[in-house]
PDB file of N, CA and C in Angstrom:
ATOM      1  N   ASN A 936       8.073 -12.366  14.036  1.00  0.00           N
ATOM      2  CA  ASN A 936       9.383 -12.353  13.445  1.00  0.00           C
ATOM      3  C   ASN A 936       9.365 -11.446  12.220  1.00  0.00           C
ATOM      4  N   LEU A 937      10.228 -10.452  12.204  1.00  0.00           N
ATOM      5  CA  LEU A 937      10.242  -9.459  11.136  1.00  0.00           C
ATOM      6  C   LEU A 937      10.565 -10.066   9.774  1.00  0.00           C
ATOM      7  N   ASP A 938      11.534 -10.960   9.712  1.00  0.00           N
ATOM      8  CA  ASP A 938      11.891 -11.576   8.435  1.00  0.00           C
ATOM      9  C   ASP A 938      10.716 -12.339   7.831  1.00  0.00           C
ATOM     10  N   ARG A 939       9.981 -13.056   8.662  1.00  0.00           N
ATOM     11  CA  ARG A 939       8.830 -13.819   8.183  1.00  0.00           C
ATOM     12  C   ARG A 939       7.741 -12.871   7.675  1.00  0.00           C
ATOM     13  N   PHE A 940       7.528 -11.778   8.366  1.00  0.00           N
ATOM     14  CA  PHE A 940       6.546 -10.785   7.947  1.00  0.00           C
ATOM     15  C   PHE A 940       6.896 -10.229   6.574  1.00  0.00           C
ATOM     16  N   VAL A 941       8.145  -9.841   6.390  1.00  0.00           N
ATOM     17  CA  VAL A 941       8.580  -9.264   5.114  1.00  0.00           C
ATOM     18  C   VAL A 941       8.456 -10.290   3.991  1.00  0.00           C
ATOM     19  N   ARG A 942       8.813 -11.533   4.238  1.00  0.00           N
ATOM     20  CA  ARG A 942       8.673 -12.574   3.215  1.00  0.00           C
ATOM     21  C   ARG A 942       7.208 -12.772   2.832  1.00  0.00           C
ATOM     22  N   ARG A 943       6.332 -12.745   3.809  1.00  0.00           N
ATOM     23  CA  ARG A 943       4.910 -12.967   3.548  1.00  0.00           C
ATOM     24  C   ARG A 943       4.270 -11.775   2.843  1.00  0.00           C
ATOM     25  N   GLU A 944       4.564 -10.583   3.311  1.00  0.00           N
ATOM     26  CA  GLU A 944       3.899  -9.388   2.799  1.00  0.00           C
ATOM     27  C   GLU A 944       4.586  -8.778   1.579  1.00  0.00           C
ATOM     28  N   GLY A 945       5.883  -8.980   1.434  1.00  0.00           N
ATOM     29  CA  GLY A 945       6.607  -8.420   0.295  1.00  0.00           C
ATOM     30  C   GLY A 945       7.015  -6.982   0.508  1.00  0.00           C
ATOM     31  N   GLU A 946       6.095  -6.064   0.305  1.00  0.00           N
ATOM     32  CA  GLU A 946       6.371  -4.636   0.465  1.00  0.00           C
ATOM     33  C   GLU A 946       5.074  -3.915   0.804  1.00  0.00           C
ATOM     34  N   PRO A 947       5.171  -2.702   1.321  1.00  0.00           N
ATOM     35  CA  PRO A 947       3.960  -1.938   1.635  1.00  0.00           C
ATOM     36  C   PRO A 947       3.196  -1.585   0.353  1.00  0.00           C
ATOM     37  N   VAL A 948       1.888  -1.817   0.350  1.00  0.00           N
ATOM     38  CA  VAL A 948       1.081  -1.555  -0.845  1.00  0.00           C
ATOM     39  C   VAL A 948      -0.202  -0.812  -0.494  1.00  0.00           C
ATOM     40  N   ALA A 949      -0.711  -0.112  -1.492  1.00  0.00           N
ATOM     41  CA  ALA A 949      -2.038   0.500  -1.446  1.00  0.00           C
ATOM     42  C   ALA A 949      -2.857  -0.188  -2.528  1.00  0.00           C
ATOM     43  N   ILE A 950      -3.947  -0.808  -2.127  1.00  0.00           N
ATOM     44  CA  ILE A 950      -4.763  -1.583  -3.061  1.00  0.00           C
ATOM     45  C   ILE A 950      -6.003  -0.766  -3.418  1.00  0.00           C
ATOM     46  N   LEU A 951      -6.220  -0.572  -4.720  1.00  0.00           N
ATOM     47  CA  LEU A 951      -7.379   0.196  -5.142  1.00  0.00           C
ATOM     48  C   LEU A 951      -8.045  -0.440  -6.349  1.00  0.00           C
ATOM     49  N   HIS A 952      -9.310  -0.105  -6.535  1.00  0.00           N
ATOM     50  CA  HIS A 952     -10.134  -0.653  -7.603  1.00  0.00           C
ATOM     51  C   HIS A 952      -9.727  -0.025  -8.938  1.00  0.00           C
ATOM     52  N   PRO A 953      -9.851  -0.779 -10.051  1.00  0.00           N
ATOM     53  CA  PRO A 953      -9.490  -0.234 -11.362  1.00  0.00           C
ATOM     54  C   PRO A 953     -10.229   1.052 -11.735  1.00  0.00           C
ATOM     55  N   GLU A 954     -11.487   1.191 -11.326  1.00  0.00           N
ATOM     56  CA  GLU A 954     -12.219   2.435 -11.628  1.00  0.00           C
ATOM     57  C   GLU A 954     -11.549   3.632 -10.968  1.00  0.00           C
ATOM     58  N   ASP A 955     -11.143   3.465  -9.714  1.00  0.00           N
ATOM     59  CA  ASP A 955     -10.475   4.554  -9.001  1.00  0.00           C
ATOM     60  C   ASP A 955      -9.099   4.818  -9.595  1.00  0.00           C
ATOM     61  N   ALA A 956      -8.391   3.744  -9.927  1.00  0.00           N
ATOM     62  CA  ALA A 956      -7.064   3.912 -10.526  1.00  0.00           C
ATOM     63  C   ALA A 956      -7.161   4.695 -11.827  1.00  0.00           C
ATOM     64  N   ALA A 957      -8.126   4.363 -12.669  1.00  0.00           N
ATOM     65  CA  ALA A 957      -8.295   5.074 -13.938  1.00  0.00           C
ATOM     66  C   ALA A 957      -8.623   6.544 -13.698  1.00  0.00           C
ATOM     67  N   ARG A 958      -9.515   6.810 -12.755  1.00  0.00           N
ATOM     68  CA  ARG A 958      -9.910   8.195 -12.453  1.00  0.00           C
ATOM     69  C   ARG A 958      -8.732   9.013 -11.941  1.00  0.00           C
ATOM     70  N   LEU A 959      -7.838   8.353 -11.175  1.00  0.00           N
ATOM     71  CA  LEU A 959      -6.702   9.050 -10.571  1.00  0.00           C
ATOM     72  C   LEU A 959      -5.432   8.996 -11.430  1.00  0.00           C
ATOM     73  N   GLY A 960      -5.480   8.249 -12.535  1.00  0.00           N
ATOM     74  CA  GLY A 960      -4.303   8.123 -13.381  1.00  0.00           C
ATOM     75  C   GLY A 960      -3.217   7.248 -12.782  1.00  0.00           C
ATOM     76  N   VAL A 961      -3.621   6.266 -11.974  1.00  0.00           N
ATOM     77  CA  VAL A 961      -2.682   5.362 -11.305  1.00  0.00           C
ATOM     78  C   VAL A 961      -2.634   4.045 -12.064  1.00  0.00           C
ATOM     79  N   VAL A 962      -1.428   3.543 -12.304  1.00  0.00           N
ATOM     80  CA  VAL A 962      -1.270   2.233 -12.932  1.00  0.00           C
ATOM     81  C   VAL A 962      -0.712   1.257 -11.909  1.00  0.00           C
ATOM     82  N   ASP A 963      -0.983  -0.024 -12.139  1.00  0.00           N
ATOM     83  CA  ASP A 963      -0.499  -1.068 -11.247  1.00  0.00           C
ATOM     84  C   ASP A 963       1.019  -0.984 -11.120  1.00  0.00           C
ATOM     85  N   GLU A 964       1.527  -1.114  -9.913  1.00  0.00           N
ATOM     86  CA  GLU A 964       2.955  -1.089  -9.577  1.00  0.00           C
ATOM     87  C   GLU A 964       3.538   0.323  -9.442  1.00  0.00           C
ATOM     88  N   ALA A 965       2.757   1.357  -9.722  1.00  0.00           N
ATOM     89  CA  ALA A 965       3.256   2.729  -9.589  1.00  0.00           C
ATOM     90  C   ALA A 965       3.417   3.089  -8.114  1.00  0.00           C
ATOM     91  N   MET A 966       4.320   4.001  -7.836  1.00  0.00           N
ATOM     92  CA  MET A 966       4.442   4.542  -6.480  1.00  0.00           C
ATOM     93  C   MET A 966       3.388   5.632  -6.314  1.00  0.00           C
ATOM     94  N   VAL A 967       2.642   5.567  -5.217  1.00  0.00           N
ATOM     95  CA  VAL A 967       1.602   6.552  -4.937  1.00  0.00           C
ATOM     96  C   VAL A 967       1.790   7.091  -3.518  1.00  0.00           C
ATOM     97  N   THR A 968       1.232   8.246  -3.273  1.00  0.00           N
ATOM     98  CA  THR A 968       1.221   8.813  -1.931  1.00  0.00           C
ATOM     99  C   THR A 968      -0.209   8.798  -1.425  1.00  0.00           C
ATOM    100  N   VAL A 969      -0.418   8.163  -0.285  1.00  0.00           N
ATOM    101  CA  VAL A 969      -1.723   8.116   0.371  1.00  0.00           C
ATOM    102  C   VAL A 969      -1.650   9.088   1.538  1.00  0.00           C
ATOM    103  N   HIS A 970      -2.645   9.974   1.637  1.00  0.00           N
ATOM    104  CA  HIS A 970      -2.575  10.984   2.696  1.00  0.00           C
ATOM    105  C   HIS A 970      -3.959  11.300   3.254  1.00  0.00           C
ATOM    106  N   ASN A 971      -3.938  11.825   4.450  1.00  0.00           N
ATOM    107  CA  ASN A 971      -5.131  12.378   5.086  1.00  0.00           C
ATOM    108  C   ASN A 971      -4.677  13.536   5.958  1.00  0.00           C
ATOM    109  N   GLU A 972      -5.543  14.013   6.826  1.00  0.00           N
ATOM    110  CA  GLU A 972      -5.198  15.177   7.648  1.00  0.00           C
ATOM    111  C   GLU A 972      -4.112  14.874   8.687  1.00  0.00           C
ATOM    112  N   LEU A 973      -3.802  13.610   8.911  1.00  0.00           N
ATOM    113  CA  LEU A 973      -2.792  13.233   9.903  1.00  0.00           C
ATOM    114  C   LEU A 973      -1.405  12.989   9.322  1.00  0.00           C
ATOM    115  N   GLY A 974      -1.326  12.813   8.011  1.00  0.00           N
ATOM    116  CA  GLY A 974      -0.015  12.566   7.426  1.00  0.00           C
ATOM    117  C   GLY A 974      -0.108  11.908   6.068  1.00  0.00           C
ATOM    118  N   ALA A 975       1.042  11.407   5.595  1.00  0.00           N
ATOM    119  CA  ALA A 975       1.127  10.796   4.273  1.00  0.00           C
ATOM    120  C   ALA A 975       2.153   9.672   4.295  1.00  0.00           C
ATOM    121  N   VAL A 976       1.999   8.749   3.338  1.00  0.00           N
ATOM    122  CA  VAL A 976       2.940   7.640   3.205  1.00  0.00           C
ATOM    123  C   VAL A 976       3.020   7.262   1.730  1.00  0.00           C
ATOM    124  N   SER A 977       4.203   6.866   1.277  1.00  0.00           N
ATOM    125  CA  SER A 977       4.390   6.400  -0.100  1.00  0.00           C
ATOM    126  C   SER A 977       4.308   4.881  -0.128  1.00  0.00           C
ATOM    127  N   LEU A 978       3.530   4.367  -1.080  1.00  0.00           N
ATOM    128  CA  LEU A 978       3.291   2.931  -1.192  1.00  0.00           C
ATOM    129  C   LEU A 978       3.260   2.532  -2.659  1.00  0.00           C
ATOM    130  N   ARG A 979       3.446   1.257  -2.926  1.00  0.00           N
ATOM    131  CA  ARG A 979       3.315   0.730  -4.281  1.00  0.00           C
ATOM    132  C   ARG A 979       1.836   0.423  -4.524  1.00  0.00           C
ATOM    133  N   ALA A 980       1.306   0.855  -5.670  1.00  0.00           N
ATOM    134  CA  ALA A 980      -0.101   0.634  -6.010  1.00  0.00           C
ATOM    135  C   ALA A 980      -0.318  -0.782  -6.526  1.00  0.00           C
ATOM    136  N   ARG A 981      -1.391  -1.394  -6.066  1.00  0.00           N
ATOM    137  CA  ARG A 981      -1.877  -2.663  -6.608  1.00  0.00           C
ATOM    138  C   ARG A 981      -3.310  -2.395  -7.065  1.00  0.00           C
ATOM    139  N   VAL A 982      -3.557  -2.589  -8.339  1.00  0.00           N
ATOM    140  CA  VAL A 982      -4.878  -2.329  -8.900  1.00  0.00           C
ATOM    141  C   VAL A 982      -5.572  -3.665  -9.108  1.00  0.00           C
ATOM    142  N   VAL A 983      -6.639  -3.888  -8.339  1.00  0.00           N
ATOM    143  CA  VAL A 983      -7.374  -5.157  -8.384  1.00  0.00           C
ATOM    144  C   VAL A 983      -8.863  -4.890  -8.206  1.00  0.00           C
ATOM    145  N   GLU A 984      -9.671  -5.826  -8.641  1.00  0.00           N
ATOM    146  CA  GLU A 984     -11.122  -5.683  -8.488  1.00  0.00           C
ATOM    147  C   GLU A 984     -11.621  -6.203  -7.154  1.00  0.00           C
ATOM    148  N   ASP A 985     -10.727  -6.640  -6.284  1.00  0.00           N
ATOM    149  CA  ASP A 985     -11.112  -7.241  -5.001  1.00  0.00           C
ATOM    150  C   ASP A 985     -11.490  -6.231  -3.926  1.00  0.00           C
ATOM    151  N   VAL A 986     -11.371  -4.934  -4.211  1.00  0.00           N
ATOM    152  CA  VAL A 986     -11.736  -3.921  -3.230  1.00  0.00           C
ATOM    153  C   VAL A 986     -12.940  -3.131  -3.749  1.00  0.00           C
ATOM    154  N   VAL A 987     -13.665  -2.541  -2.841  1.00  0.00           N
ATOM    155  CA  VAL A 987     -14.844  -1.757  -3.189  1.00  0.00           C
ATOM    156  C   VAL A 987     -14.399  -0.446  -3.839  1.00  0.00           C
ATOM    157  N   PRO A 988     -15.006  -0.075  -4.959  1.00  0.00           N
ATOM    158  CA  PRO A 988     -14.672   1.214  -5.547  1.00  0.00           C
ATOM    159  C   PRO A 988     -14.864   2.341  -4.528  1.00  0.00           C
ATOM    160  N   GLY A 989     -13.951   3.308  -4.563  1.00  0.00           N
ATOM    161  CA  GLY A 989     -14.031   4.439  -3.641  1.00  0.00           C
ATOM    162  C   GLY A 989     -13.230   4.254  -2.369  1.00  0.00           C
ATOM    163  N   THR A 990     -12.554   3.108  -2.233  1.00  0.00           N
ATOM    164  CA  THR A 990     -11.745   2.867  -1.042  1.00  0.00           C
ATOM    165  C   THR A 990     -10.309   2.538  -1.447  1.00  0.00           C
ATOM    166  N   VAL A 991      -9.408   2.749  -0.514  1.00  0.00           N
ATOM    167  CA  VAL A 991      -8.020   2.312  -0.661  1.00  0.00           C
ATOM    168  C   VAL A 991      -7.726   1.430   0.541  1.00  0.00           C
ATOM    169  N   PHE A 992      -7.238   0.225   0.273  1.00  0.00           N
ATOM    170  CA  PHE A 992      -6.920  -0.714   1.343  1.00  0.00           C
ATOM    171  C   PHE A 992      -5.404  -0.800   1.476  1.00  0.00           C
ATOM    172  N   VAL A 993      -4.914  -0.557   2.696  1.00  0.00           N
ATOM    173  CA  VAL A 993      -3.483  -0.648   2.991  1.00  0.00           C
ATOM    174  C   VAL A 993      -3.319  -1.710   4.077  1.00  0.00           C
ATOM    175  N   PRO A 994      -2.979  -2.948   3.670  1.00  0.00           N
ATOM    176  CA  PRO A 994      -2.889  -4.020   4.664  1.00  0.00           C
ATOM    177  C   PRO A 994      -1.635  -3.935   5.515  1.00  0.00           C
ATOM    178  N   GLY A 995      -1.766  -4.380   6.761  1.00  0.00           N
ATOM    179  CA  GLY A 995      -0.605  -4.486   7.641  1.00  0.00           C
ATOM    180  C   GLY A 995      -0.130  -3.160   8.190  1.00  0.00           C
ATOM    181  N   VAL A 996       0.802  -3.261   9.087  1.00  0.00           N
ATOM    182  CA  VAL A 996       1.471  -2.100   9.663  1.00  0.00           C
ATOM    183  C   VAL A 996       2.961  -2.310   9.468  1.00  0.00           C
ATOM    184  N   TRP A 997       3.582  -1.434   8.732  1.00  0.00           N
ATOM    185  CA  TRP A 997       5.007  -1.571   8.409  1.00  0.00           C
ATOM    186  C   TRP A 997       5.835  -0.711   9.339  1.00  0.00           C
ATOM    187  N   TRP A 998       6.955  -1.244   9.802  1.00  0.00           N
ATOM    188  CA  TRP A 998       7.885  -0.455  10.590  1.00  0.00           C
ATOM    189  C   TRP A 998       8.447   0.644   9.712  1.00  0.00           C
ATOM    190  N   ASN A 999       8.697   1.795  10.309  1.00  0.00           N
ATOM    191  CA  ASN A 999       9.203   2.935   9.546  1.00  0.00           C
ATOM    192  C   ASN A 999      10.401   2.566   8.684  1.00  0.00           C
ATOM    193  N   LYS A1000      11.337   1.800   9.213  1.00  0.00           N
ATOM    194  CA  LYS A1000      12.552   1.493   8.464  1.00  0.00           C
ATOM    195  C   LYS A1000      12.289   0.631   7.234  1.00  0.00           C
ATOM    196  N   LEU A1001      11.117   0.002   7.143  1.00  0.00           N
ATOM    197  CA  LEU A1001      10.796  -0.838   5.994  1.00  0.00           C
ATOM    198  C   LEU A1001       9.953  -0.122   4.949  1.00  0.00           C
ATOM    199  N   GLY A1002       9.449   1.053   5.269  1.00  0.00           N
ATOM    200  CA  GLY A1002       8.651   1.810   4.312  1.00  0.00           C
ATOM    201  C   GLY A1002       9.536   2.469   3.277  1.00  0.00           C
ATOM    202  N   PHE A1003       8.976   2.756   2.116  1.00  0.00           N
ATOM    203  CA  PHE A1003       9.737   3.369   1.036  1.00  0.00           C
ATOM    204  C   PHE A1003      10.267   4.744   1.423  1.00  0.00           C
ATOM    205  N   ASP A1004       9.493   5.469   2.215  1.00  0.00           N
ATOM    206  CA  ASP A1004       9.919   6.818   2.593  1.00  0.00           C
ATOM    207  C   ASP A1004      10.241   6.931   4.079  1.00  0.00           C
ATOM    208  N   GLY A1005      10.450   5.779   4.743  1.00  0.00           N
ATOM    209  CA  GLY A1005      10.785   5.794   6.162  1.00  0.00           C
ATOM    210  C   GLY A1005       9.621   6.103   7.076  1.00  0.00           C
ATOM    211  N   ARG A1006       8.400   6.005   6.540  1.00  0.00           N
ATOM    212  CA  ARG A1006       7.202   6.273   7.340  1.00  0.00           C
ATOM    213  C   ARG A1006       6.349   5.030   7.419  1.00  0.00           C
ATOM    214  N   ASN A1007       5.476   5.009   8.423  1.00  0.00           N
ATOM    215  CA  ASN A1007       4.571   3.890   8.601  1.00  0.00           C
ATOM    216  C   ASN A1007       3.165   4.396   8.370  1.00  0.00           C
TER     217      ASN A1007
END
């Protein structure tokens, strides 16, 4: 159920470690663009120590219409 998913997840996020956030100049709650050779997506940053430094964790799969920039 889409409504239940949105209530549980809130919004699309990119979770990164404080060391990486500091190196990249990212603050908690900022909008960031995550990209690779296949594409890019805009997400809200969550800065927490629960992830391994050097990684970005993007939980879930969001439908295009629910993403900030219409992408998944």
